[in-house]
Coordinates of C-alpha atoms in Angstrom, one line a residue:
Chain W
D1 CA 74.9 106.4 81.5
T2 CA 76.0 106.4 85.2
E3 CA 77.6 103.0 85.4
V4 CA 80.9 101.2 85.3
T5 CA 80.5 98.0 83.4
Q6 CA 82.8 95.1 84.2
T7 CA 83.2 91.8 82.0
P8 CA 83.2 89.1 82.5
K9 CA 81.3 88.7 85.8
H10 CA 82.9 85.4 86.5
L11 CA 86.2 84.0 85.3
V12 CA 88.0 80.6 86.0
M13 CA 91.5 80.3 84.6
G14 CA 94.3 78.0 84.9
M15 CA 97.7 79.1 86.1
T16 CA 99.1 78.9 82.6
N17 CA 96.3 80.8 81.1
K18 CA 96.2 84.4 79.6
K19 CA 93.0 86.3 80.2
S20 CA 91.8 89.9 80.4
L21 CA 89.3 91.8 82.6
K22 CA 87.5 94.6 80.9
C23 CA 86.1 97.8 82.5
E24 CA 84.1 100.4 80.6
Q25 CA 82.5 103.8 81.5
H26 CA 80.9 106.4 79.5
M27 CA 80.5 109.1 82.1
G28 CA 83.4 111.0 80.7
H29 CA 85.5 110.1 83.7
R30 CA 89.3 110.6 83.2
A31 CA 90.5 108.7 86.3
M32 CA 90.1 104.9 86.5
Y33 CA 91.2 102.5 89.2
W34 CA 91.6 98.7 89.8
Y35 CA 91.0 97.2 93.2
K36 CA 91.3 93.6 94.4
Q37 CA 89.1 92.3 97.1
K38 CA 89.7 89.1 98.9
A39 CA 86.9 87.4 100.8
K40 CA 85.8 89.3 103.9
K41 CA 88.4 91.9 103.3
P42 CA 88.3 95.6 102.2
P43 CA 89.3 96.4 98.7
E44 CA 93.0 97.1 98.1
L45 CA 94.2 99.5 95.4
M46 CA 96.2 98.1 92.6
F47 CA 96.5 100.7 89.9
V48 CA 95.4 104.2 89.0
Y49 CA 95.0 105.8 85.7
S50 CA 94.8 109.5 85.1
Y51 CA 94.0 110.7 81.4
E52 CA 95.1 107.4 80.1
K53 CA 98.4 107.3 81.8
L54 CA 99.4 105.1 84.7
S55 CA 99.5 107.3 87.8
I56 CA 99.9 104.8 90.7
N57 CA 101.2 101.2 90.7
E58 CA 100.9 99.8 94.2
S59 CA 103.9 97.3 93.7
V60 CA 101.6 94.9 92.0
P61 CA 103.3 91.7 90.6
S62 CA 104.0 91.9 86.8
R63 CA 101.6 89.0 86.1
F64 CA 99.0 91.8 86.4
S65 CA 99.4 94.1 83.4
P66 CA 97.0 97.2 83.3
E67 CA 96.2 99.0 79.9
C68 CA 94.0 102.1 79.3
P69 CA 93.6 102.2 75.5
N70 CA 91.1 105.1 75.6
S71 CA 89.3 107.3 78.1
S72 CA 86.5 104.9 78.4
L73 CA 88.2 101.5 78.7
L74 CA 90.4 100.0 81.2
N75 CA 91.8 96.4 80.9
L76 CA 93.6 94.2 83.2
H77 CA 95.7 91.4 81.6
L78 CA 96.4 88.5 83.5
H79 CA 99.1 85.9 83.0
A80 CA 100.6 83.0 85.1
L81 CA 98.4 83.8 88.0
Q82 CA 98.5 81.9 91.3
P83 CA 95.6 80.4 93.1
E84 CA 96.1 83.2 95.9
D85 CA 95.2 85.7 93.1
S86 CA 91.7 84.5 93.3
A87 CA 89.7 87.4 94.3
L88 CA 86.9 90.0 93.3
Y89 CA 88.5 92.5 90.9
L90 CA 86.8 95.8 91.1
C91 CA 87.1 98.7 88.7
A92 CA 86.1 102.3 89.5
S93 CA 86.1 105.7 88.0
S94 CA 86.0 109.3 88.9
Q95 CA 85.7 112.6 87.1
D96 CA 89.5 113.1 87.6
L97 CA 91.8 112.5 90.4
I98 CA 91.0 115.7 92.4
V99 CA 87.2 115.2 92.2
G100 CA 87.7 111.6 93.1
R101 CA 89.3 112.6 96.4
R102 CA 86.4 114.8 97.1
D103 CA 83.4 112.8 95.6
G104 CA 84.5 109.3 95.9
Y105 CA 84.4 106.8 92.9
T106 CA 81.8 104.9 91.0
F107 CA 82.4 101.3 91.3
G108 CA 81.6 98.4 88.9
S109 CA 80.1 95.1 90.1
G110 CA 83.5 93.4 89.8
T111 CA 84.9 90.2 88.2
R112 CA 85.0 87.1 90.4
L113 CA 88.2 85.5 89.4
T114 CA 89.0 81.9 90.3
V115 CA 92.6 80.6 89.6
V116 CA 92.8 76.9 89.4
Chain R
A1 CA 99.9 107.7 107.7
Q2 CA 96.2 107.6 107.6
S3 CA 94.2 104.6 108.8
V4 CA 90.6 103.7 109.3
T5 CA 89.2 101.4 112.0
Q6 CA 85.9 99.8 112.1
L7 CA 85.8 98.1 115.6
D8 CA 82.7 95.9 114.9
S9 CA 83.2 93.2 112.3
Q10 CA 79.6 92.2 112.6
V11 CA 76.5 93.9 113.8
P12 CA 73.3 91.8 114.2
V13 CA 70.0 93.7 114.5
F14 CA 66.3 93.1 114.2
E15 CA 64.3 94.7 111.5
E16 CA 63.0 98.2 112.3
A17 CA 65.5 98.6 115.2
P18 CA 68.0 101.5 115.0
V19 CA 71.7 100.8 114.2
E20 CA 75.1 102.6 114.5
L21 CA 78.2 101.3 112.7
R22 CA 81.4 102.8 114.2
C23 CA 84.2 104.3 112.3
N24 CA 87.4 106.0 113.6
Y25 CA 90.1 107.3 111.6
S26 CA 93.7 108.4 112.3
S27 CA 95.3 111.3 110.4
S28 CA 97.5 114.2 111.2
V29 CA 95.8 116.2 108.4
S30 CA 92.3 116.9 107.4
V31 CA 90.5 114.0 105.5
Y32 CA 87.5 113.5 103.4
L33 CA 85.2 110.7 104.9
F34 CA 83.1 108.2 103.1
W35 CA 80.7 105.3 103.8
Y36 CA 80.2 102.7 101.1
V37 CA 77.8 99.8 101.0
Q38 CA 78.6 96.4 99.3
Y39 CA 75.6 94.2 98.8
P40 CA 76.4 90.3 98.1
N41 CA 78.4 89.7 95.0
Q42 CA 78.1 93.4 94.1
G43 CA 80.6 96.4 93.8
L44 CA 80.6 99.2 96.3
Q45 CA 77.9 102.0 96.3
L46 CA 78.7 105.3 97.9
L47 CA 76.2 106.1 100.9
L48 CA 77.3 109.5 102.0
K49 CA 80.4 111.5 102.3
Y50 CA 81.7 114.3 104.7
L51 CA 84.0 117.1 103.2
S52 CA 83.5 120.1 105.5
G53 CA 80.8 122.3 107.1
S54 CA 77.9 120.6 108.8
T55 CA 78.9 117.6 110.9
L56 CA 75.7 115.7 110.3
V57 CA 75.4 114.4 106.7
K58 CA 72.4 112.5 105.2
G59 CA 72.8 109.9 102.5
I60 CA 70.9 107.5 100.6
N61 CA 68.5 104.8 101.9
G62 CA 67.8 106.8 105.1
F63 CA 71.4 106.6 106.4
E64 CA 73.1 109.5 108.1
A65 CA 76.6 110.0 109.7
E66 CA 77.9 112.4 112.1
F67 CA 81.5 113.7 111.9
N68 CA 83.3 114.4 115.4
K69 CA 86.7 115.9 115.0
S70 CA 87.6 115.6 118.5
Q71 CA 86.9 112.0 118.6
T72 CA 88.1 111.4 115.1
S73 CA 85.0 109.5 114.4
F74 CA 82.4 109.2 111.5
H75 CA 79.8 106.8 112.7
L76 CA 77.0 105.8 110.5
R77 CA 73.4 105.6 111.7
K78 CA 69.9 104.5 110.6
P79 CA 66.9 104.9 112.8
S80 CA 65.0 102.0 111.5
V81 CA 66.6 99.1 109.5
H82 CA 65.0 96.8 106.9
I83 CA 66.1 93.2 105.9
S84 CA 67.3 94.9 102.6
D85 CA 70.0 96.7 104.6
T86 CA 71.9 93.5 105.2
A87 CA 75.3 94.3 103.6
E88 CA 79.0 94.9 104.2
Y89 CA 79.6 98.6 105.1
F90 CA 83.0 100.2 104.5
C91 CA 84.2 103.5 105.9
A92 CA 86.9 105.2 103.8
V93 CA 89.0 108.3 103.7
T94 CA 91.0 110.3 101.2
L95 CA 93.3 113.3 101.7
P96 CA 92.5 116.5 100.0
Y97 CA 96.0 116.9 98.7
N98 CA 99.0 114.7 97.6
T99 CA 97.4 111.3 97.3
D100 CA 95.0 109.4 95.3
K101 CA 94.3 106.5 97.4
L102 CA 90.9 105.8 98.9
I103 CA 91.8 103.9 102.2
F104 CA 89.2 101.5 103.4
G105 CA 88.4 100.3 106.9
T106 CA 88.1 96.5 107.4
G107 CA 84.3 96.6 107.0
T108 CA 81.3 95.8 109.2
R109 CA 78.9 93.2 108.3
L110 CA 75.3 94.4 109.1
Q111 CA 72.9 91.4 109.5
V112 CA 69.2 92.3 109.8
F113 CA 66.9 89.6 111.2
P114 CA 63.2 89.6 110.8

C-alpha cells in the first residue's frame, strides 16, 4: 500500500458544527503533515507530527485541532470554522522527518471543505 | 529565509510541443529541490527531485529538470507534451538541516491545447 487516504473527499459544514477530517497511511511512515490549500494558491503547512507527537504548529487558529492517535492515523478536528476556512485540506506523510526533507512527501487527494 | 519563485502563472502550449516551466529559488544554504504536479481535484504527486550530483534529473511522465546553482534555478522541461499533462505544477524546496517545511512556489498552470 503506497497511498495516503483521506476521508471524506467533500465536506460541507456550518459555522457552529464540529467535524473531523481523517487521514490514514499504511506505509509505516512516522511523519505526517496537514496542509491547507486555497483556490489557485500553493499548499500552506499547518501541522507536522513526528512519531505521533506534534512537531510543528504553524500558528494555526485553535478552531483547528490535530490529533495523531497512532502511527497510521492523523485527524484534524474542526470547530466553529469561518467561511474563509473553506479550502482543500491535504494530508501527507514521509518515512520520517529527515527522509521527508530528502525524498519529499506522499500526499493524499485531499478533503474539499466548504464552510457555510 | 528561503523562497521559491515561479514567474509564469500560466503556460499555454499546443500538444506535442516542448515546454519549460521556470523555477528560481533563494537560499543562503544548500537546498533540496522538488517538482510536484497537481491534477484537478487531486493531491500532489512528486515528479522529480534534486539532492546533489548530476544537475540533470529525470522524473516520471517524461519530465526532466536541470539544476543551475549559479542561476539558482531548477527549470522543468518536457520535449513533447500531451493533453493529459494539463495540470498545476509546483516547485518546492526543503533544507537538509534544521527545518521540516516543504516550501512551495506559487505554481504554474500548464494548459495543453489540441
